[in-house]
mmCIF file of C-alpha atoms and ligand atoms in Angstrom:
data_model
loop_
_atom_site.group_PDB
_atom_site.id
_atom_site.type_symbol
_atom_site.label_atom_id
_atom_site.label_comp_id
_atom_site.label_asym_id
_atom_site.label_seq_id
_atom_site.Cartn_x
_atom_site.Cartn_y
_atom_site.Cartn_z
ATOM 1 C CA MET A 1 15.431 -13.097 -4.141
ATOM 2 C CA LYS A 2 16.853 -10.977 -1.290
ATOM 3 C CA THR A 3 16.420 -7.254 -0.722
ATOM 4 C CA LYS A 4 18.680 -7.334 2.317
ATOM 5 C CA GLU A 5 19.475 -4.372 4.565
ATOM 6 C CA LYS A 6 17.399 -1.826 2.719
ATOM 7 C CA ILE A 7 15.292 0.754 4.565
ATOM 8 C CA VAL A 8 11.640 0.076 3.810
ATOM 9 C CA PHE A 9 8.675 2.330 4.598
ATOM 10 C CA VAL A 10 5.199 0.776 4.427
ATOM 11 C CA THR A 11 2.255 3.148 4.860
ATOM 12 C CA GLY A 12 -0.774 1.705 6.628
ATOM 13 C CA SER A 13 1.045 -1.252 8.131
ATOM 14 C CA SER A 14 -0.933 -1.555 11.390
ATOM 15 C CA ARG A 15 -2.933 -4.460 9.936
ATOM 16 C CA GLY A 16 -3.965 -6.305 6.780
ATOM 17 C CA ILE A 17 -1.857 -6.197 3.630
ATOM 18 C CA GLY A 18 0.521 -3.487 4.926
ATOM 19 C CA ARG A 19 1.265 -5.527 8.051
ATOM 20 C CA ALA A 20 2.050 -8.623 5.929
ATOM 21 C CA ILE A 21 4.286 -6.568 3.602
ATOM 22 C CA ALA A 22 6.169 -5.008 6.545
ATOM 23 C CA LEU A 23 6.709 -8.439 8.121
ATOM 24 C CA GLY A 24 7.737 -9.877 4.724
ATOM 25 C CA PHE A 25 10.487 -7.265 4.302
ATOM 26 C CA ALA A 26 11.642 -7.658 7.930
ATOM 27 C CA ARG A 27 11.937 -11.447 7.454
ATOM 28 C CA GLU A 28 14.255 -10.826 4.471
ATOM 29 C CA GLY A 29 16.647 -8.850 6.710
ATOM 30 C CA ASN A 30 15.566 -5.291 5.902
ATOM 31 C CA ILE A 31 14.979 -2.403 8.323
ATOM 32 C CA VAL A 32 11.292 -1.534 8.267
ATOM 33 C CA VAL A 33 9.509 1.673 9.240
ATOM 34 C CA THR A 34 5.909 0.819 10.015
ATOM 35 C CA HIS A 35 3.167 3.432 9.878
ATOM 36 C CA ALA A 36 -0.464 4.121 10.790
ATOM 37 C CA SER A 37 -2.564 7.190 11.520
ATOM 38 C CA HIS A 38 -2.068 6.774 15.288
ATOM 39 C CA PRO A 39 -0.529 4.310 17.751
ATOM 40 C CA SER A 40 -3.002 1.500 18.528
ATOM 41 C CA PRO A 41 -2.664 -1.929 20.167
ATOM 42 C CA GLU A 42 -2.513 -3.516 16.699
ATOM 43 C CA SER A 43 0.147 -1.105 15.368
ATOM 44 C CA LYS A 44 2.262 -1.608 18.516
ATOM 45 C CA ASP A 45 1.937 -5.379 18.127
ATOM 46 C CA VAL A 46 3.189 -5.211 14.510
ATOM 47 C CA LEU A 47 6.197 -3.137 15.594
ATOM 48 C CA ARG A 48 6.988 -5.629 18.388
ATOM 49 C CA GLN A 49 6.958 -8.518 15.887
ATOM 50 C CA ILE A 50 9.046 -6.577 13.360
ATOM 51 C CA LYS A 51 11.631 -5.557 15.954
ATOM 52 C CA ARG A 52 12.111 -9.228 16.855
ATOM 53 C CA LEU A 53 13.062 -9.877 13.218
ATOM 54 C CA SER A 54 14.857 -6.579 12.570
ATOM 55 C CA PRO A 55 15.806 -4.691 15.769
ATOM 56 C CA LYS A 56 16.692 -1.357 14.094
ATOM 57 C CA SER A 57 13.140 -1.039 12.737
ATOM 58 C CA ASN A 58 10.803 1.659 14.025
ATOM 59 C CA ALA A 59 7.331 3.142 13.650
ATOM 60 C CA VAL A 60 5.979 6.547 12.689
ATOM 61 C CA TYR A 61 2.410 7.817 12.978
ATOM 62 C CA PHE A 62 0.672 10.454 10.911
ATOM 63 C CA ASP A 63 -2.535 11.055 9.003
ATOM 64 C CA ILE A 64 -1.624 10.725 5.323
ATOM 65 C CA THR A 65 -4.411 13.103 4.288
ATOM 66 C CA ASP A 66 -2.667 16.009 6.087
ATOM 67 C CA PRO A 67 0.321 17.303 4.078
ATOM 68 C CA ASN A 68 1.880 19.054 7.108
ATOM 69 C CA ALA A 69 1.638 15.913 9.223
ATOM 70 C CA VAL A 70 3.149 13.887 6.346
ATOM 71 C CA ALA A 71 6.047 16.364 6.033
ATOM 72 C CA ARG A 72 6.743 16.223 9.798
ATOM 73 C CA GLY A 73 6.477 12.408 9.918
ATOM 74 C CA CYS A 74 8.705 11.872 6.880
ATOM 75 C CA ALA A 75 11.264 14.366 8.260
ATOM 76 C CA LYS A 76 11.485 12.207 11.405
ATOM 77 C CA VAL A 77 12.056 9.096 9.279
ATOM 78 C CA ILE A 78 14.719 10.858 7.203
ATOM 79 C CA SER A 79 16.510 12.164 10.310
ATOM 80 C CA GLN A 80 16.621 8.650 11.763
ATOM 81 C CA PHE A 81 17.428 6.630 8.621
ATOM 82 C CA GLY A 82 18.895 9.084 6.097
ATOM 83 C CA HIS A 83 16.653 8.027 3.266
ATOM 84 C CA ILE A 84 14.127 5.359 2.340
ATOM 85 C CA ASP A 85 15.137 2.766 -0.279
ATOM 86 C CA ILE A 86 11.779 1.050 -0.713
ATOM 87 C CA LEU A 87 8.453 2.861 -0.350
ATOM 88 C CA VAL A 88 5.202 0.909 -0.288
ATOM 89 C CA ASN A 89 2.198 3.238 -0.665
ATOM 90 C CA ASN A 90 -0.300 0.860 0.886
ATOM 91 C CA ALA A 91 -2.605 2.893 3.197
ATOM 92 C CA GLY A 92 -6.105 3.076 1.785
ATOM 93 C CA ILE A 93 -9.783 3.147 2.619
ATOM 94 C CA VAL A 94 -13.148 2.384 1.053
ATOM 95 C CA ARG A 95 -16.460 4.277 1.385
ATOM 96 C CA ASN A 96 -18.674 1.989 -0.686
ATOM 97 C CA VAL A 97 -21.979 3.519 -1.734
ATOM 98 C CA LEU A 98 -23.969 3.743 -4.967
ATOM 99 C CA PHE A 99 -22.990 6.806 -6.991
ATOM 100 C CA THR A 100 -26.532 8.240 -6.818
ATOM 101 C CA LYS A 101 -26.249 8.232 -3.008
ATOM 102 C CA MET A 102 -22.573 9.202 -2.782
ATOM 103 C CA SER A 103 -21.841 12.476 -0.964
ATOM 104 C CA GLY A 104 -19.019 14.868 -1.780
ATOM 105 C CA GLU A 105 -17.515 13.827 1.533
ATOM 106 C CA ASP A 106 -17.543 10.115 0.524
ATOM 107 C CA TRP A 107 -15.735 11.077 -2.677
ATOM 108 C CA ASP A 108 -13.221 13.442 -1.026
ATOM 109 C CA ILE A 109 -12.090 11.252 1.847
ATOM 110 C CA VAL A 110 -11.329 8.338 -0.503
ATOM 111 C CA MET A 111 -9.396 10.587 -2.896
ATOM 112 C CA LYS A 112 -7.570 12.327 -0.045
ATOM 113 C CA THR A 113 -6.486 9.053 1.540
ATOM 114 C CA ASN A 114 -5.817 6.864 -1.486
ATOM 115 C CA VAL A 115 -4.462 9.386 -3.996
ATOM 116 C CA TYR A 116 -3.337 12.527 -2.138
ATOM 117 C CA GLY A 117 -1.894 10.430 0.712
ATOM 118 C CA ALA A 118 0.310 8.521 -1.746
ATOM 119 C CA PHE A 119 1.225 11.801 -3.475
ATOM 120 C CA PHE A 120 2.244 13.540 -0.228
ATOM 121 C CA VAL A 121 4.380 10.627 1.012
ATOM 122 C CA THR A 122 6.056 10.024 -2.357
ATOM 123 C CA LYS A 123 6.832 13.741 -2.688
ATOM 124 C CA GLN A 124 8.697 13.644 0.640
ATOM 125 C CA LEU A 125 10.623 10.399 0.134
ATOM 126 C CA LEU A 126 11.500 10.388 -3.575
ATOM 127 C CA PRO A 127 14.320 13.004 -3.364
ATOM 128 C CA GLY A 128 16.335 10.708 -1.065
ATOM 129 C CA MET A 129 15.979 7.837 -3.512
ATOM 130 C CA ILE A 130 17.057 10.054 -6.410
ATOM 131 C CA ALA A 131 20.104 11.230 -4.434
ATOM 132 C CA SER A 132 21.081 7.643 -3.616
ATOM 133 C CA GLY A 133 20.630 6.460 -7.211
ATOM 134 C CA TRP A 134 18.419 3.496 -6.335
ATOM 135 C CA GLY A 135 14.853 2.976 -5.216
ATOM 136 C CA ARG A 136 11.668 0.973 -5.415
ATOM 137 C CA ILE A 137 8.171 2.465 -5.178
ATOM 138 C CA ILE A 138 5.188 0.150 -4.974
ATOM 139 C CA PHE A 139 1.561 1.310 -4.985
ATOM 140 C CA LEU A 140 -1.370 -0.731 -3.758
ATOM 141 C CA SER A 141 -3.945 -0.237 -6.501
ATOM 142 C CA SER A 142 -6.798 -2.723 -6.957
ATOM 143 C CA ILE A 143 -8.768 -4.800 -9.434
ATOM 144 C CA SER A 144 -11.387 -2.052 -8.937
ATOM 145 C CA GLY A 145 -9.005 0.435 -10.559
ATOM 146 C CA GLN A 146 -8.615 -1.847 -13.568
ATOM 147 C CA ARG A 147 -12.219 -2.811 -14.277
ATOM 148 C CA GLY A 148 -14.460 -0.763 -11.907
ATOM 149 C CA ASP A 149 -16.778 -2.240 -9.313
ATOM 150 C CA PHE A 150 -20.372 -1.838 -8.176
ATOM 151 C CA GLY A 151 -20.737 0.772 -5.399
ATOM 152 C CA GLN A 152 -17.112 1.870 -5.786
ATOM 153 C CA THR A 153 -16.988 4.835 -8.186
ATOM 154 C CA ASN A 154 -14.892 6.803 -5.666
ATOM 155 C CA TYR A 155 -12.584 3.880 -4.809
ATOM 156 C CA SER A 156 -12.228 2.679 -8.440
ATOM 157 C CA ALA A 157 -11.389 6.223 -9.578
ATOM 158 C CA SER A 158 -8.769 6.517 -6.818
ATOM 159 C CA LYS A 159 -7.188 3.151 -7.662
ATOM 160 C CA ALA A 160 -7.196 3.908 -11.424
ATOM 161 C CA ALA A 161 -5.469 7.208 -10.570
ATOM 162 C CA LEU A 162 -2.707 5.261 -8.825
ATOM 163 C CA ILE A 163 -2.126 3.221 -11.991
ATOM 164 C CA GLY A 164 -1.675 6.442 -14.016
ATOM 165 C CA PHE A 165 0.566 7.824 -11.248
ATOM 166 C CA THR A 166 2.665 4.628 -11.355
ATOM 167 C CA LYS A 167 3.087 4.584 -15.114
ATOM 168 C CA SER A 168 4.013 8.279 -15.411
ATOM 169 C CA LEU A 169 6.368 8.313 -12.416
ATOM 170 C CA ALA A 170 8.076 5.140 -13.698
ATOM 171 C CA LYS A 171 8.953 6.989 -16.908
ATOM 172 C CA GLU A 172 10.306 10.006 -15.009
ATOM 173 C CA VAL A 173 12.511 8.212 -12.483
ATOM 174 C CA ALA A 174 13.874 5.193 -14.387
ATOM 175 C CA ARG A 175 17.007 7.238 -15.136
ATOM 176 C CA PHE A 176 17.747 7.463 -11.403
ATOM 177 C CA GLY A 177 17.670 3.676 -10.904
ATOM 178 C CA ILE A 178 14.185 3.732 -9.430
ATOM 179 C CA THR A 179 11.397 1.364 -10.439
ATOM 180 C CA VAL A 180 7.714 2.128 -9.826
ATOM 181 C CA ASN A 181 5.004 -0.526 -9.968
ATOM 182 C CA ALA A 182 1.398 -1.040 -8.885
ATOM 183 C CA ILE A 183 -0.054 -4.183 -7.374
ATOM 184 C CA CYS A 184 -3.721 -4.785 -8.234
ATOM 185 C CA PRO A 185 -5.202 -7.336 -5.832
ATOM 186 C CA GLY A 186 -8.667 -8.853 -6.112
ATOM 187 C CA LEU A 187 -10.297 -9.774 -2.791
ATOM 188 C CA VAL A 188 -7.897 -10.031 0.140
ATOM 189 C CA ASP A 189 -8.946 -11.288 3.555
ATOM 190 C CA THR A 190 -8.616 -8.095 5.651
ATOM 191 C CA GLU A 191 -10.724 -5.709 7.711
ATOM 192 C CA ILE A 192 -11.369 -3.470 4.706
ATOM 193 C CA LEU A 193 -14.002 -6.027 3.620
ATOM 194 C CA LYS A 194 -15.779 -6.063 6.983
ATOM 195 C CA ASP A 195 -18.867 -4.139 5.801
ATOM 196 C CA VAL A 196 -19.420 -6.235 2.652
ATOM 197 C CA PRO A 197 -22.694 -8.169 3.140
ATOM 198 C CA THR A 198 -22.131 -11.958 3.424
ATOM 199 C CA SER A 199 -24.413 -12.784 0.481
ATOM 200 C CA TYR A 200 -22.547 -10.325 -1.807
ATOM 201 C CA MET A 201 -19.211 -11.738 -0.628
ATOM 202 C CA GLU A 202 -20.381 -15.276 -1.485
ATOM 203 C CA THR A 203 -21.481 -14.110 -4.945
ATOM 204 C CA MET A 204 -18.072 -12.522 -5.574
ATOM 205 C CA ILE A 205 -16.163 -15.588 -4.365
ATOM 206 C CA LYS A 206 -18.173 -17.793 -6.756
ATOM 207 C CA GLN A 207 -16.857 -15.598 -9.621
ATOM 208 C CA ILE A 208 -13.195 -16.124 -8.623
ATOM 209 C CA PRO A 209 -11.712 -19.050 -10.582
ATOM 210 C CA LEU A 210 -9.487 -20.002 -7.618
ATOM 211 C CA GLY A 211 -12.633 -19.956 -5.437
ATOM 212 C CA ARG A 212 -11.309 -17.948 -2.480
ATOM 213 C CA LYS A 213 -9.969 -14.635 -1.216
ATOM 214 C CA ALA A 214 -6.192 -14.086 -1.123
ATOM 215 C CA GLN A 215 -4.348 -14.023 2.185
ATOM 216 C CA PRO A 216 -2.378 -10.786 2.862
ATOM 217 C CA GLU A 217 0.885 -12.798 2.794
ATOM 218 C CA GLU A 218 0.234 -13.717 -0.858
ATOM 219 C CA ILE A 219 0.186 -10.008 -1.740
ATOM 220 C CA ALA A 220 3.255 -9.386 0.435
ATOM 221 C CA SER A 221 5.267 -11.968 -1.556
ATOM 222 C CA LEU A 222 4.679 -9.959 -4.735
ATOM 223 C CA ALA A 223 5.720 -6.692 -3.034
ATOM 224 C CA VAL A 224 8.951 -8.274 -1.742
ATOM 225 C CA TYR A 225 9.637 -9.718 -5.211
ATOM 226 C CA LEU A 226 9.091 -6.330 -6.921
ATOM 227 C CA ALA A 227 11.733 -4.799 -4.655
ATOM 228 C CA SER A 228 14.252 -7.599 -5.291
ATOM 229 C CA PRO A 229 17.198 -7.420 -7.711
ATOM 230 C CA GLN A 230 15.477 -10.118 -9.817
ATOM 231 C CA ALA A 231 12.627 -7.688 -10.540
ATOM 232 C CA GLY A 232 14.989 -4.880 -11.606
ATOM 233 C CA TYR A 233 13.618 -4.782 -15.187
ATOM 234 C CA ILE A 234 9.955 -4.492 -14.110
ATOM 235 C CA THR A 235 8.740 -0.898 -14.041
ATOM 236 C CA GLY A 236 5.541 0.948 -14.915
ATOM 237 C CA ALA A 237 3.583 -2.278 -14.470
ATOM 238 C CA ALA A 238 0.122 -2.720 -12.916
ATOM 239 C CA ILE A 239 0.229 -6.335 -11.841
ATOM 240 C CA PRO A 240 -3.020 -8.246 -11.229
ATOM 241 C CA ILE A 241 -3.060 -10.714 -8.328
ATOM 242 C CA ASN A 242 -6.673 -11.778 -8.205
ATOM 243 C CA GLY A 243 -7.140 -15.566 -8.379
ATOM 244 C CA GLY A 244 -8.136 -15.268 -12.038
ATOM 245 C CA TRP A 245 -11.059 -12.896 -11.276
ATOM 246 C CA MET A 246 -11.401 -10.420 -14.140
HETATM 247 P P1 NDP B 1 -6.981 -2.318 6.114
HETATM 248 O O1 NDP B 1 -8.218 -1.536 6.349
HETATM 249 O O2 NDP B 1 -6.833 -3.640 6.761
HETATM 250 O O3 NDP B 1 -5.693 -1.423 6.510
HETATM 251 C C1 NDP B 1 -5.615 -0.100 6.063
HETATM 252 C C2 NDP B 1 -4.361 0.563 6.607
HETATM 253 O O4 NDP B 1 -4.326 1.916 6.126
HETATM 254 C C3 NDP B 1 -4.337 0.626 8.119
HETATM 255 O O5 NDP B 1 -3.036 0.379 8.569
HETATM 256 C C4 NDP B 1 -4.735 2.074 8.421
HETATM 257 O O6 NDP B 1 -4.120 2.557 9.626
HETATM 258 C C5 NDP B 1 -4.121 2.799 7.234
HETATM 259 N N1 NDP B 1 -4.792 4.088 7.006
HETATM 260 C C6 NDP B 1 -6.043 4.316 6.558
HETATM 261 N N2 NDP B 1 -6.289 5.638 6.524
HETATM 262 C C7 NDP B 1 -5.163 6.275 6.959
HETATM 263 C C8 NDP B 1 -4.801 7.639 7.151
HETATM 264 N N3 NDP B 1 -5.635 8.644 6.876
HETATM 265 N N4 NDP B 1 -3.556 7.902 7.629
HETATM 266 C C9 NDP B 1 -2.695 6.915 7.905
HETATM 267 N N5 NDP B 1 -2.977 5.594 7.728
HETATM 268 C C10 NDP B 1 -4.198 5.281 7.267
HETATM 269 O O7 NDP B 1 -6.847 -2.431 4.519
HETATM 270 P P2 NDP B 1 -6.133 -3.558 3.593
HETATM 271 O O8 NDP B 1 -4.956 -4.124 4.241
HETATM 272 O O9 NDP B 1 -7.179 -4.445 3.069
HETATM 273 O O10 NDP B 1 -5.717 -2.647 2.346
HETATM 274 C C11 NDP B 1 -4.399 -2.176 2.126
HETATM 275 C C12 NDP B 1 -4.349 -1.580 0.725
HETATM 276 O O11 NDP B 1 -4.668 -2.582 -0.251
HETATM 277 C C13 NDP B 1 -5.371 -0.451 0.514
HETATM 278 O O12 NDP B 1 -4.797 0.548 -0.288
HETATM 279 C C14 NDP B 1 -6.498 -1.146 -0.221
HETATM 280 O O13 NDP B 1 -7.253 -0.247 -0.995
HETATM 281 C C15 NDP B 1 -5.722 -2.145 -1.082
HETATM 282 N N6 NDP B 1 -6.516 -3.271 -1.530
HETATM 283 C C16 NDP B 1 -7.147 -4.103 -0.615
HETATM 284 C C17 NDP B 1 -7.923 -5.160 -1.070
HETATM 285 C C18 NDP B 1 -8.636 -6.086 -0.141
HETATM 286 O O14 NDP B 1 -9.506 -6.853 -0.616
HETATM 287 N N7 NDP B 1 -8.318 -6.123 1.144
HETATM 288 C C19 NDP B 1 -8.067 -5.424 -2.514
HETATM 289 C C20 NDP B 1 -7.358 -4.501 -3.365
HETATM 290 C C21 NDP B 1 -6.603 -3.479 -2.874
HETATM 291 P P3 NDP B 1 -4.930 2.936 10.967
HETATM 292 O O15 NDP B 1 -4.496 1.907 11.969
HETATM 293 O O16 NDP B 1 -4.443 4.272 11.301
HETATM 294 O O17 NDP B 1 -6.395 2.891 10.628
#
């Protein structure tokens, strides 16, 4: 199940699921470009760990909501590595609030980060994959994009958009040897859940047949598998990984 010596770019890999995915690819012998909006102690720590596993790896920092910053950041990556083989569009945020209380700003920032961010990065890195005749693009969608969730109209809409993006792009780029898939996790134990009230978290966990949140590494295993030669016939899929929660 190896994806050895590919160049992998994981957006939002300073912590959480992105960090686990970046480490997962580095452990398999790939060169990994980590990313976050800015250098922080946690992003530097991830890069240190990745470099121990894969010394040619590096980091790049830019705000994915700013198309000019994305273009400059991706140009740096391309000048250092030529092209990216495996792109994981992972960076994402929540702004959970009931729709009746949701501001235009709450809506916009989630769309700009989760949907436009993935659009801007993919736009920059896809041409290199097409030119090389091989590629893997993986989006981090969510169970919320598949079934909706209370207090998450903005987030659910953004994650459903990524599923449509995945399915359409998969059809367009299959002829270039590129697969495109979306991972749809349920609850994963990361900082993104930090503002969820404890009582609501307990209620949600009771509804999960496996009775717990996922660990980021469990999501990372699926990302590494989707990029492997064994997953070469999987494209246009939105794959649930949710402990049986539906
Ligand atoms: P975290 O909050 O732990 O990490 C989010 C990452 O995204 C950070 O590295 C952050 O970097 C980066 N990021 C956020 N905004 C920007 C921006 N404007 N520019 C650049 N980078 C940015 O989240 P998770 O690990 O939990 O989530 C990862 C993905 O998985 C998200 O897309 C999320 O929606 C999805 N997901 C998560 C679930 C969960 O339960 N945890 C469930 C389903 C899906 P920085 O250091 O700059 O802040």
